[in-house]
Amino acid sequence: MIYETELFVSPEEAESEEAVKTIASQKLSIQKKSITFLRILKRSVDARAKTVRLNLRIRVYVGEIPTPVIHTKLLPDVSSAKPILIVGAGPAGLFAALRIASLGWKPVLLERGKDVRNRRFDLAAINKDQLVDPDSNYCFGEGGAGTYSDGKLYTRSTKRGDVNSVLETFVAHGASEDILVDAHPHIGTNKLPQIIISIRESLLQAGAEIHFQCRVKSLLVTNNKINGVVADAVDGEKTFLSGQVILATGHSARDIFEMLHRQQIRLEAKPFAMGVRIEHPQVLIDSIQYHCRPEEVGKLREHLPAASYSQVHQSNGRGVYSFCMCPGGIIAPCATGPEQVVTNGWSPSKRNNPFSNSGIVVSIEPEDYAHYSADGPLAGLRYQQALEKMAYVAGGKSQRAPAQRLVDFIEEKLSTDLPKTSYQPGIVSAPLHTILPPEISKRLQDGLKAFGTKMKGYYTNEAVLHGVESRTSSPVRIPRDKDTLEHVEVSGLYPCAEGAGYAGGIVSAAIDGQNCAEAAVSKAKLKL
Ligand SMILES: Cc1cc2nc3c(=O)[nH]c(=O)nc-3n(C[C@H](O)[C@H](O)[C@H](O)COP(=O)(O)OP(=O)(O)OC[C@H]3O[C@@H](n4cnc5c(N)ncnc54)[C@H](O)[C@@H]3O)c2cc1C
């Protein structure tokens, strides 16, 4: 007999299988000793009431044992199959490659950055020496922008099957099975690189090709059909041929947008969002979200995760919202080129750093960047570049970020001093309220005040704003046909995931990668 039920339990009870069995047996009116197996299907923290509880959806087996679930990563041998090119080894590119191989075709992955281990040295150079390698940084390199992140795996995608297939692939490559159960799963920066290596090994074992330090610089297009790409590799210029090219280069690959524009391949400007990254002491966020005094947080956190938040406010017709919140995290320097300061955040799997950070951003619409209209589809990109340069100048022309205490920002005063920050290149006091254009700063002020009324204690001068959070989503769309997923004008070219404007975040990028892979394989089969 199998039962499914929902339980509300204390954080301590949730950690003990015996306690959960006792509560389940009482709820189902069955004998505890008759329970032969218990599986947690979903787990979420419910912090709405004063006492924090965990909500568990469980499956209880009586007199039977379920068949073990095996997360398989077996791929067929595709070493002599026909190639399909994928540009970019971020979540989209990697999941496209896995799907192409599973369908019996040979993925050829071209990635401008280094493999995940060698990439680490370039991250250290940004943090310690203020040096940004334009091909290997927090956004570029094996695993893409998602590698050194919080590894949050939430998505707005409603297709459960697609989401599960991505999560199960992560588990098959070494992620904890908890991600299949938690309502807000995350992996953590310390665990992601090993998972990416395991995905690479699966691909190589199947016979896929992976070329690191191989930057694509032009597309070979004749009569509106793609035939391949030209790339700069370590050993010189190389041409890769295929009638199917998945372009999964992410939203920071500005040279790719410039390349497409130069090659007269249609692009469109699209709305995006920009703002700042705010940092609070984690203990403060825990005490707000778990309704306790800061001195009580330590005890509670023995059984509860670092608390997170999600806030949204409408200001003068635009959304102001928290973005990519990292509890127990670190603010990361995410510039990808010279004269830029860009922030984002990551957390280790335990989320045990003393700070909490989150992007706080304002939606940006074409009227904001009308002064760049001469740049056509790249107008939003120019606006984004200008703000990143302003942050670079205000931070003293290095990777140091301009920063201001929260209350000072709202009261429009320069901060006379700044508290400790997790942002390793360092921060410089600067008047962000005047550096940011009014369409952003005024709305941020409005939104942050509103967040302070909803979360008592959030509005404090202990919190510091770091500028600028500019890479939330792509300012450019590479338009594609909604059925074939091919570019609207270039057959065989598949604009994919975040850079093309069709995904936001690791899971949705991975799903879009899988979808583009299927579309590319269907088209390739027609040509056989
Ligand atoms: C610090 C940080 C933290 C984040 N945290 C989270 C999180 O917790 N959860 C979440 O869901 N999302 C998070 N994100 C966002 C997430 O990483 C992206 O949404 C996701 O990686 C997009 O996937 P993608 O494959 O479309 O593009 P990307 O991950 O950007 O990958 C694109 C790849 O293409 C390569 N490339 C670019 N140009 C070329 C070229 N010319 N030739 C060859 N290769 C090229 C790049 O080097 C890169 O590896 C975070 C991002 C950052 C930077």
Coordinates of C-alpha atoms and ligand atoms in Angstrom, one line a residue:
M1 CA 0.0 0.0 0.0
I2 CA 1.3 3.5 -0.8
Y3 CA 0.0 6.7 0.7
E4 CA 0.8 10.3 -0.1
T5 CA 0.3 13.1 2.4
E6 CA 1.4 16.5 3.6
L7 CA 2.9 17.2 7.0
F8 CA 3.8 20.4 8.8
V9 CA 6.7 19.7 11.1
S10 CA 9.3 21.6 13.2
P11 CA 12.7 22.1 11.6
E12 CA 14.2 19.6 14.2
E13 CA 11.5 17.0 13.4
A14 CA 12.2 17.4 9.6
E15 CA 15.8 16.3 10.2
S16 CA 14.8 13.0 11.9
E17 CA 13.3 10.2 9.8
E18 CA 12.0 8.5 13.0
A19 CA 10.1 11.7 13.9
V20 CA 8.7 12.1 10.4
K21 CA 7.6 8.4 10.5
T22 CA 5.9 8.9 13.9
I23 CA 4.0 12.0 12.7
A24 CA 3.0 10.4 9.4
S25 CA 1.8 7.2 11.1
Q26 CA -0.4 9.4 13.4
K27 CA -1.8 11.4 10.5
L28 CA -2.5 8.3 8.4
S29 CA -3.8 6.2 11.4
I30 CA -1.4 3.4 10.6
Q31 CA 1.2 1.6 12.8
K32 CA 4.6 3.2 12.6
K33 CA 6.3 -0.2 12.5
S34 CA 4.3 -1.1 9.3
I35 CA 6.0 1.7 7.4
T36 CA 8.6 0.0 5.2
F37 CA 9.9 3.1 3.4
L38 CA 9.3 6.8 3.4
R39 CA 10.2 9.2 0.6
I40 CA 10.1 13.0 0.8
L41 CA 8.7 14.4 -2.4
K42 CA 8.8 18.1 -1.7
R43 CA 10.2 20.2 1.1
S44 CA 9.7 23.9 1.8
V45 CA 10.2 26.3 4.7
D46 CA 7.0 28.1 5.8
A47 CA 8.0 31.2 7.6
R48 CA 4.7 33.1 7.3
A49 CA 3.7 32.5 10.9
K50 CA 5.7 33.4 14.1
T51 CA 6.8 29.8 14.5
V52 CA 8.7 28.6 11.4
R53 CA 7.6 25.1 10.2
L54 CA 8.6 22.8 7.3
N55 CA 6.0 21.6 4.9
L56 CA 6.8 18.1 3.7
R57 CA 5.0 16.2 0.9
I58 CA 5.8 12.5 1.6
R59 CA 5.1 9.1 0.1
V60 CA 4.7 6.4 2.7
Y61 CA 5.2 2.7 1.7
V62 CA 3.5 0.0 3.8
G63 CA 4.6 -3.6 3.2
E64 CA 6.5 -2.7 0.1
I65 CA 9.8 -1.2 -1.0
P66 CA 10.0 1.1 -4.0
T67 CA 12.3 0.4 -6.9
P68 CA 15.4 2.5 -6.6
V69 CA 15.5 5.5 -8.9
I70 CA 18.7 5.5 -11.0
H71 CA 19.8 8.8 -12.5
T72 CA 21.6 7.6 -15.6
K73 CA 24.1 9.5 -17.6
L74 CA 24.8 6.9 -20.3
L75 CA 25.1 8.3 -23.8
P76 CA 25.6 6.4 -27.1
D77 CA 28.9 6.5 -29.0
V78 CA 28.7 9.4 -31.4
S79 CA 32.3 9.7 -32.3
S80 CA 31.7 9.1 -36.0
A81 CA 28.3 10.7 -36.2
K82 CA 27.6 14.0 -38.1
P83 CA 28.5 17.1 -36.2
I84 CA 26.2 19.9 -34.9
L85 CA 28.0 23.0 -33.7
I86 CA 27.3 24.6 -30.4
V87 CA 28.9 28.0 -29.5
G88 CA 29.1 28.5 -25.8
A89 CA 29.5 26.0 -23.0
G90 CA 27.2 27.6 -20.4
P91 CA 24.2 25.7 -19.1
A92 CA 22.4 26.1 -22.5
G93 CA 25.4 24.8 -24.5
L94 CA 26.2 21.9 -22.2
F95 CA 22.5 20.7 -22.0
A96 CA 22.2 21.1 -25.8
A97 CA 25.3 19.0 -26.2
L98 CA 24.0 16.2 -23.9
R99 CA 20.7 16.2 -25.8
I100 CA 22.4 16.1 -29.2
A101 CA 24.6 13.2 -28.2
S102 CA 21.6 11.3 -26.6
L103 CA 19.9 11.7 -30.0
G104 CA 22.9 10.1 -31.8
W105 CA 24.6 13.2 -33.3
K106 CA 28.0 14.5 -32.5
P107 CA 28.1 17.8 -30.5
V108 CA 31.0 20.0 -31.3
L109 CA 31.3 22.6 -28.5
L110 CA 33.2 25.8 -29.0
E111 CA 34.0 27.8 -25.9
R112 CA 36.0 31.1 -25.7
G113 CA 37.0 30.5 -22.1
K114 CA 39.1 28.0 -20.2
D115 CA 38.1 24.7 -18.6
V116 CA 36.5 25.1 -15.2
R117 CA 39.7 24.4 -13.2
N118 CA 42.0 26.8 -15.1
R119 CA 39.2 29.5 -15.0
R120 CA 39.7 29.7 -11.2
F121 CA 43.1 31.4 -11.6
D122 CA 41.5 34.1 -13.7
L123 CA 38.8 34.7 -11.1
A124 CA 41.6 35.1 -8.5
A125 CA 43.2 37.7 -10.7
I126 CA 40.0 39.7 -10.8
N127 CA 39.6 39.6 -7.0
K128 CA 43.2 40.2 -6.0
D129 CA 44.8 42.1 -8.9
Q130 CA 41.8 43.8 -10.4
L131 CA 42.6 42.2 -13.8
V132 CA 39.8 41.0 -16.1
D133 CA 40.6 38.5 -18.8
P134 CA 38.0 39.2 -21.5
D135 CA 37.8 35.5 -22.3
S136 CA 37.9 33.9 -18.9
N137 CA 36.1 35.5 -16.0
Y138 CA 32.9 35.0 -13.8
C139 CA 30.8 35.0 -17.0
F140 CA 33.0 33.3 -19.6
G141 CA 34.5 29.8 -19.5
E142 CA 33.4 26.2 -19.1
G143 CA 30.0 26.1 -17.4
G144 CA 29.2 29.7 -18.4
A145 CA 27.9 32.3 -16.0
G146 CA 26.2 29.7 -13.9
T147 CA 29.4 28.0 -12.7
Y148 CA 30.5 30.3 -9.9
S149 CA 27.0 31.2 -8.8
D150 CA 24.6 30.4 -6.0
G151 CA 23.4 27.6 -8.3
K152 CA 19.8 28.4 -7.6
L153 CA 17.7 26.1 -9.6
Y154 CA 14.4 27.9 -9.5
T155 CA 12.6 28.7 -12.6
R156 CA 9.3 30.1 -13.7
S157 CA 9.0 27.4 -16.3
T158 CA 5.8 25.5 -15.7
K159 CA 6.7 22.3 -17.6
R160 CA 7.6 20.1 -14.7
G161 CA 8.9 17.3 -17.0
D162 CA 11.5 19.7 -18.5
V163 CA 12.6 21.0 -15.1
N164 CA 12.9 17.5 -13.7
S165 CA 15.0 16.3 -16.6
V166 CA 17.5 19.2 -15.9
L167 CA 17.6 18.5 -12.2
E168 CA 18.0 14.8 -12.7
T169 CA 20.9 15.4 -15.1
F170 CA 22.6 17.5 -12.4
V171 CA 22.0 14.6 -9.9
A172 CA 23.4 12.0 -12.4
H173 CA 26.5 14.2 -12.5
G174 CA 27.0 14.5 -8.8
A175 CA 24.5 17.0 -7.4
S176 CA 22.7 16.1 -4.1
E177 CA 19.3 14.4 -4.5
D178 CA 18.0 17.2 -2.3
I179 CA 17.6 19.4 -5.4
L180 CA 14.8 17.0 -6.5
V181 CA 12.9 17.6 -3.3
D182 CA 13.6 21.2 -2.1
A183 CA 11.1 23.8 -3.2
H184 CA 14.0 26.3 -3.7
P185 CA 16.9 24.0 -4.7
H186 CA 20.4 25.3 -5.0
I187 CA 23.8 23.7 -5.6
G188 CA 26.5 26.2 -4.5
T189 CA 29.7 27.5 -6.0
N190 CA 31.9 24.9 -4.3
K191 CA 30.0 22.0 -5.8
L192 CA 29.2 23.3 -9.3
P193 CA 32.6 23.0 -10.9
Q194 CA 32.9 19.2 -10.2
I195 CA 29.4 18.7 -11.7
I196 CA 30.5 20.6 -14.8
I197 CA 33.6 18.4 -15.1
S198 CA 31.4 15.3 -14.8
I199 CA 29.2 16.6 -17.6
R200 CA 32.3 17.2 -19.7
E201 CA 33.5 13.7 -19.1
S202 CA 30.1 12.2 -20.1
L203 CA 30.3 14.2 -23.4
L204 CA 33.9 13.3 -24.1
Q205 CA 33.3 9.6 -23.4
A206 CA 30.4 9.7 -25.9
G207 CA 32.8 11.1 -28.5
A208 CA 31.8 14.7 -28.5
E209 CA 34.4 17.4 -29.3
I210 CA 35.0 20.3 -26.9
H211 CA 37.3 23.2 -27.9
F212 CA 38.3 25.6 -25.1
Q213 CA 39.9 29.0 -25.7
C214 CA 38.1 29.0 -29.1
R215 CA 36.3 32.3 -29.6
V216 CA 33.8 32.4 -32.5
K217 CA 34.2 35.6 -34.5
S218 CA 32.1 35.2 -37.6
L219 CA 29.3 33.0 -39.0
L220 CA 29.6 31.5 -42.5
V221 CA 26.2 32.3 -44.1
T222 CA 25.4 31.9 -47.8
N223 CA 21.9 32.5 -49.3
N224 CA 20.5 32.8 -45.8
K225 CA 21.8 29.4 -44.7
I226 CA 24.4 28.8 -42.2
N227 CA 27.4 26.5 -43.1
G228 CA 29.7 26.9 -40.1
V229 CA 31.7 29.4 -38.0
V230 CA 35.2 30.9 -37.9
A231 CA 36.9 31.0 -34.6
D232 CA 40.1 32.2 -33.0
A233 CA 41.7 29.2 -31.3
V234 CA 44.9 28.9 -29.3
D235 CA 46.7 27.5 -32.4
G236 CA 45.3 30.1 -34.8
E237 CA 42.1 30.7 -36.9
K238 CA 39.9 27.7 -37.4
T239 CA 36.8 27.0 -39.5
F240 CA 34.2 24.5 -38.2
L241 CA 31.5 23.3 -40.7
S242 CA 28.0 22.3 -40.0
G243 CA 24.5 23.2 -41.4
Q244 CA 23.3 23.5 -37.8
V245 CA 24.7 26.0 -35.3
I246 CA 23.3 26.6 -31.8
L247 CA 24.3 30.0 -30.6
A248 CA 24.3 29.8 -26.8
T249 CA 26.8 32.6 -26.0
G250 CA 25.0 34.3 -23.1
H251 CA 24.0 37.9 -22.5
S252 CA 27.5 39.1 -21.8
A253 CA 28.9 38.2 -25.2
R254 CA 28.7 41.7 -26.6
D255 CA 31.1 40.9 -29.4
I256 CA 28.6 38.3 -30.6
F257 CA 25.9 41.0 -30.8
E258 CA 28.3 43.3 -32.6
M259 CA 29.3 40.4 -35.0
L260 CA 25.6 39.7 -35.9
H261 CA 24.9 43.4 -36.4
R262 CA 28.0 43.7 -38.7
Q263 CA 26.9 40.6 -40.6
Q264 CA 23.4 42.1 -41.0
I265 CA 21.8 39.3 -39.2
R266 CA 18.6 40.6 -37.6
L267 CA 18.6 41.6 -33.9
E268 CA 16.1 43.5 -31.8
A269 CA 16.4 45.7 -28.7
K270 CA 14.5 44.2 -25.7
P271 CA 13.5 45.4 -22.2
F272 CA 15.9 44.4 -19.4
A273 CA 16.7 45.6 -15.9
M274 CA 19.5 47.4 -14.1
G275 CA 20.3 48.6 -10.6
V276 CA 22.6 47.8 -7.7
R277 CA 23.5 44.9 -5.5
I278 CA 22.6 45.3 -1.8
E279 CA 24.3 43.6 1.1
H280 CA 22.9 43.1 4.6
P281 CA 24.3 41.1 7.5
Q282 CA 22.8 37.6 7.1
V283 CA 21.8 37.5 10.8
L284 CA 19.6 40.6 10.2
I285 CA 17.8 38.9 7.2
D286 CA 17.4 35.7 9.3
S287 CA 15.9 37.6 12.2
I288 CA 13.5 39.5 9.9
Q289 CA 12.4 36.4 8.0
Y290 CA 12.3 34.0 11.0
H291 CA 10.6 36.5 13.3
C292 CA 13.2 36.4 16.1
R293 CA 15.7 38.6 17.7
P294 CA 19.2 38.6 16.2
E295 CA 20.6 36.8 19.2
E296 CA 18.1 34.0 18.7
V297 CA 19.2 33.4 15.1
G298 CA 22.2 31.1 16.0
K299 CA 20.0 28.5 17.6
L300 CA 17.3 28.6 14.9
R301 CA 19.9 28.3 12.1
E302 CA 21.1 24.9 13.5
H303 CA 18.0 23.5 11.8
L304 CA 17.1 26.1 9.2
P305 CA 18.8 27.4 6.1
A306 CA 20.0 31.0 5.7
A307 CA 16.9 33.0 5.0
S308 CA 16.2 34.5 1.7
Y309 CA 13.7 37.1 0.5
S310 CA 12.0 38.2 -2.7
Q311 CA 10.5 41.7 -3.0
V312 CA 8.7 43.6 -5.7
H313 CA 7.3 47.2 -5.9
Q314 CA 5.8 49.3 -8.6
S315 CA 7.3 52.8 -8.9
N316 CA 6.1 55.3 -11.4
G317 CA 4.9 52.6 -13.8
R318 CA 8.0 50.3 -13.6
G319 CA 8.9 47.2 -11.6
V320 CA 11.6 47.5 -8.9
Y321 CA 12.5 44.0 -7.7
S322 CA 15.0 41.9 -5.9
F323 CA 17.0 39.7 -8.3
C324 CA 19.2 36.6 -7.8
M325 CA 19.2 36.8 -4.0
C326 CA 22.2 35.0 -2.4
P327 CA 21.7 34.2 1.3
G328 CA 25.1 33.6 3.1
G329 CA 26.8 34.7 -0.1
I330 CA 29.5 36.8 -1.6
I331 CA 29.2 39.7 -4.1
A332 CA 31.1 38.8 -7.3
P333 CA 33.0 41.1 -9.7
C334 CA 31.4 40.1 -13.0
A335 CA 33.0 42.4 -15.6
T336 CA 33.9 40.8 -18.9
G337 CA 36.0 43.5 -20.4
P338 CA 37.9 46.8 -19.8
E339 CA 36.3 49.8 -18.2
Q340 CA 33.5 48.0 -16.6
V341 CA 32.4 47.3 -13.0
V342 CA 29.5 44.8 -12.8
T343 CA 28.2 43.0 -9.7
N344 CA 26.4 39.8 -9.1
G345 CA 26.4 37.2 -6.3
W346 CA 27.2 33.6 -5.4
S347 CA 27.0 31.4 -2.3
P348 CA 28.6 28.2 -1.2
S349 CA 26.4 25.1 -0.8
K350 CA 26.1 25.8 3.0
R351 CA 25.3 29.4 2.5
N352 CA 27.3 30.1 5.6
N353 CA 28.9 33.4 4.9
P354 CA 28.0 36.3 7.2
F355 CA 26.4 38.4 4.5
S356 CA 23.3 38.3 2.4
N357 CA 23.2 40.0 -1.0
S358 CA 20.7 40.6 -3.7
G359 CA 20.4 42.5 -6.9
I360 CA 17.8 45.3 -6.6
V361 CA 16.9 46.4 -10.1
V362 CA 14.5 48.6 -12.1
S363 CA 13.0 47.5 -15.5
I364 CA 14.5 49.5 -18.3
E365 CA 12.4 50.4 -21.3
P366 CA 13.3 51.9 -24.7
E367 CA 12.4 55.4 -23.6
D368 CA 15.3 55.3 -21.1
Y369 CA 17.9 54.7 -23.9
A370 CA 16.2 56.8 -26.6
H371 CA 19.5 58.9 -26.7
Y372 CA 21.2 55.8 -28.2
S373 CA 18.6 55.2 -30.8
A374 CA 21.2 55.7 -33.6
D375 CA 22.6 52.4 -32.5
G376 CA 19.4 50.6 -33.5
P377 CA 19.0 47.2 -31.9
L378 CA 22.2 47.8 -29.8
A379 CA 20.8 50.9 -28.1
G380 CA 20.0 49.1 -24.8
L381 CA 23.5 47.6 -24.9
R382 CA 25.1 51.0 -25.2
Y383 CA 23.1 52.2 -22.2
Q384 CA 24.2 49.2 -20.2
Q385 CA 27.8 49.8 -21.2
A386 CA 27.6 53.5 -20.3
L387 CA 26.4 52.7 -16.7
E388 CA 29.1 50.0 -16.2
K389 CA 31.7 52.6 -17.3
M390 CA 30.3 55.1 -14.9
A391 CA 30.6 52.6 -12.1
Y392 CA 34.2 51.9 -13.2
V393 CA 35.1 55.6 -13.1
A394 CA 33.3 56.2 -9.8
G395 CA 35.1 53.2 -8.3
G396 CA 38.5 54.7 -9.1
K397 CA 39.1 52.9 -12.5
S398 CA 39.7 49.4 -11.2
Q399 CA 37.4 46.6 -10.1
R400 CA 36.6 48.4 -6.9
A401 CA 32.8 49.1 -6.8
P402 CA 31.2 52.5 -6.0
A403 CA 29.2 52.0 -2.8
Q404 CA 26.8 53.8 -0.5
R405 CA 25.0 52.9 2.7
L406 CA 21.3 52.3 2.2
V407 CA 19.9 55.2 4.3
D408 CA 22.5 57.6 2.9
F409 CA 21.4 56.6 -0.6
I410 CA 17.8 57.4 0.2
E411 CA 18.7 60.6 2.0
E412 CA 21.1 61.5 -0.8
K413 CA 24.2 61.9 1.3
L414 CA 27.7 60.6 0.6
S415 CA 28.5 57.8 3.1
T416 CA 31.3 59.0 5.4
D417 CA 32.5 55.5 6.0
L418 CA 31.5 52.0 4.8
P419 CA 31.1 48.7 6.7
K420 CA 32.8 45.5 5.8
T421 CA 31.8 44.0 2.4
S422 CA 32.1 40.5 0.9
Y423 CA 33.1 42.1 -2.4
Q424 CA 36.7 41.2 -2.6
P425 CA 38.1 43.8 -5.0
G426 CA 36.9 46.4 -2.5
I427 CA 34.5 49.3 -2.4
V428 CA 34.8 53.1 -2.6
S429 CA 32.3 55.6 -1.1
A430 CA 30.4 57.2 -4.0
P431 CA 27.1 59.1 -4.5
L432 CA 25.2 56.4 -6.3
H433 CA 22.1 58.6 -6.1
T434 CA 23.7 61.0 -8.6
I435 CA 25.8 58.5 -10.5
L436 CA 22.8 56.4 -11.5
P437 CA 20.4 58.1 -13.9
P438 CA 17.2 59.4 -12.2
E439 CA 15.0 56.9 -14.0
I440 CA 16.9 54.2 -12.0
S441 CA 17.9 56.0 -8.8
K442 CA 14.5 57.6 -7.9
R443 CA 12.7 54.3 -8.5
L444 CA 15.3 52.4 -6.5
Q445 CA 14.8 54.8 -3.6
D446 CA 11.1 54.3 -3.8
G447 CA 11.4 50.5 -4.0
L448 CA 13.9 50.2 -1.2
K449 CA 11.8 52.3 1.1
A450 CA 8.8 50.1 0.3
F451 CA 10.8 46.9 1.0
G452 CA 11.7 48.4 4.4
T453 CA 8.1 48.8 5.3
K454 CA 7.4 45.1 4.4
M455 CA 10.5 43.7 6.1
K456 CA 11.0 45.6 9.4
G457 CA 14.8 46.2 9.9
Y458 CA 15.7 45.9 6.2
Y459 CA 15.9 49.7 5.9
T460 CA 19.2 50.3 7.8
N461 CA 22.5 52.0 7.3
E462 CA 24.1 48.6 8.0
A463 CA 23.1 47.7 4.4
V464 CA 25.4 48.8 1.6
L465 CA 24.5 49.3 -2.1
H466 CA 27.2 48.2 -4.6
G467 CA 27.1 49.5 -8.2
V468 CA 26.1 48.4 -10.7
E469 CA 24.0 45.3 -11.2
S470 CA 23.7 45.5 -15.0
R471 CA 23.6 41.9 -16.4
T472 CA 20.2 40.7 -15.3
S473 CA 19.0 39.8 -18.7
S474 CA 20.0 40.4 -22.3
P475 CA 19.3 43.9 -23.7
V476 CA 19.1 42.3 -27.2
R477 CA 17.0 39.6 -28.7
I478 CA 18.1 37.4 -31.6
P479 CA 14.7 36.7 -33.1
R480 CA 13.8 33.1 -34.0
D481 CA 10.8 31.3 -35.3
K482 CA 8.7 30.0 -32.5
D483 CA 8.2 26.5 -34.1
T484 CA 11.5 25.7 -35.7
L485 CA 13.6 27.8 -33.3
E486 CA 15.7 28.9 -36.2
H487 CA 16.7 32.5 -36.7
V488 CA 13.9 34.3 -38.6
E489 CA 16.2 35.0 -41.5
V490 CA 19.1 32.4 -41.3
S491 CA 18.2 28.8 -41.7
G492 CA 20.2 26.4 -39.5
L493 CA 21.1 29.1 -36.9
Y494 CA 19.5 28.5 -33.5
P495 CA 19.7 31.6 -31.2
C496 CA 19.6 29.9 -27.8
A497 CA 18.8 30.8 -24.2
E498 CA 19.8 33.9 -22.2
G499 CA 21.9 35.7 -24.8
A500 CA 19.3 35.4 -27.4
G501 CA 16.6 36.6 -25.0
Y502 CA 14.8 33.3 -24.5
A503 CA 15.8 32.3 -21.0
G504 CA 16.8 33.7 -17.6
G505 CA 18.7 31.5 -15.2
I506 CA 20.4 28.2 -15.2
V507 CA 17.4 25.9 -15.5
S508 CA 15.6 27.8 -18.2
A509 CA 18.8 28.2 -20.2
A510 CA 19.4 24.4 -19.9
I511 CA 15.8 23.7 -21.0
D512 CA 16.2 26.0 -24.0
G513 CA 19.5 24.3 -24.8
Q514 CA 17.7 20.9 -24.9
N515 CA 14.9 22.4 -27.1
C516 CA 17.3 23.9 -29.6
A517 CA 19.2 20.6 -29.7
E518 CA 16.0 18.7 -30.6
A519 CA 15.1 21.3 -33.2
A520 CA 18.6 21.2 -34.8
V521 CA 18.6 17.4 -34.8
S522 CA 15.1 17.3 -36.5
K523 CA 16.4 19.6 -39.2
A524 CA 19.7 17.7 -39.7
K525 CA 17.7 14.5 -40.1
L526 CA 15.7 16.1 -43.0
K527 CA 18.9 16.7 -44.8
L528 CA 20.1 13.1 -44.7
Ligands
LIG1 C1 27.8 35.4 -10.4 C2 26.5 34.9 -11.1 C3 25.6 34.2 -10.3 C4 24.4 33.7 -10.8 N1 23.6 33.0 -10.0 C5 22.6 32.3 -10.6 C6 21.8 31.4 -9.8 O1 22.0 31.2 -8.6 N2 20.8 30.8 -10.4 C7 20.5 31.0 -11.7 O2 19.5 30.4 -12.2 N3 21.2 31.8 -12.5 C8 22.2 32.5 -11.9 N4 23.0 33.3 -12.7 C9 22.6 33.5 -14.1 C10 23.0 32.2 -14.9 O3 24.3 31.9 -14.7 C11 22.7 32.4 -16.4 O4 21.3 32.7 -16.5 C12 23.0 31.2 -17.2 O5 24.3 30.8 -17.1 C13 22.7 31.5 -18.7 O6 23.1 30.4 -19.4 P1 23.5 30.5 -21.0 O7 24.0 29.1 -21.3 O8 22.4 31.0 -21.8 O9 24.7 31.5 -21.0 P2 26.1 31.6 -20.3 O10 26.0 30.9 -19.0 O11 26.4 33.1 -20.2 O12 27.1 30.9 -21.2 C14 27.5 31.4 -22.4 C15 28.9 30.8 -22.8 O13 29.2 31.2 -24.1 C16 30.6 31.5 -24.1 N5 30.9 32.4 -25.2 C17 30.5 33.7 -25.3 N6 30.9 34.3 -26.5 C18 31.6 33.2 -27.1 C19 32.2 33.2 -28.4 N7 32.3 34.3 -29.2 N8 32.8 32.0 -28.8 C20 32.7 30.9 -28.0 N9 32.1 30.9 -26.8 C21 31.5 32.1 -26.4 C22 30.9 32.1 -22.8 O14 32.3 32.0 -22.4 C23 30.0 31.3 -21.8 O15 30.7 30.2 -21.3 C24 24.2 33.9 -12.2 C25 25.1 34.6 -13.0 C26 26.3 35.0 -12.5 C27 27.2 35.8 -13.3

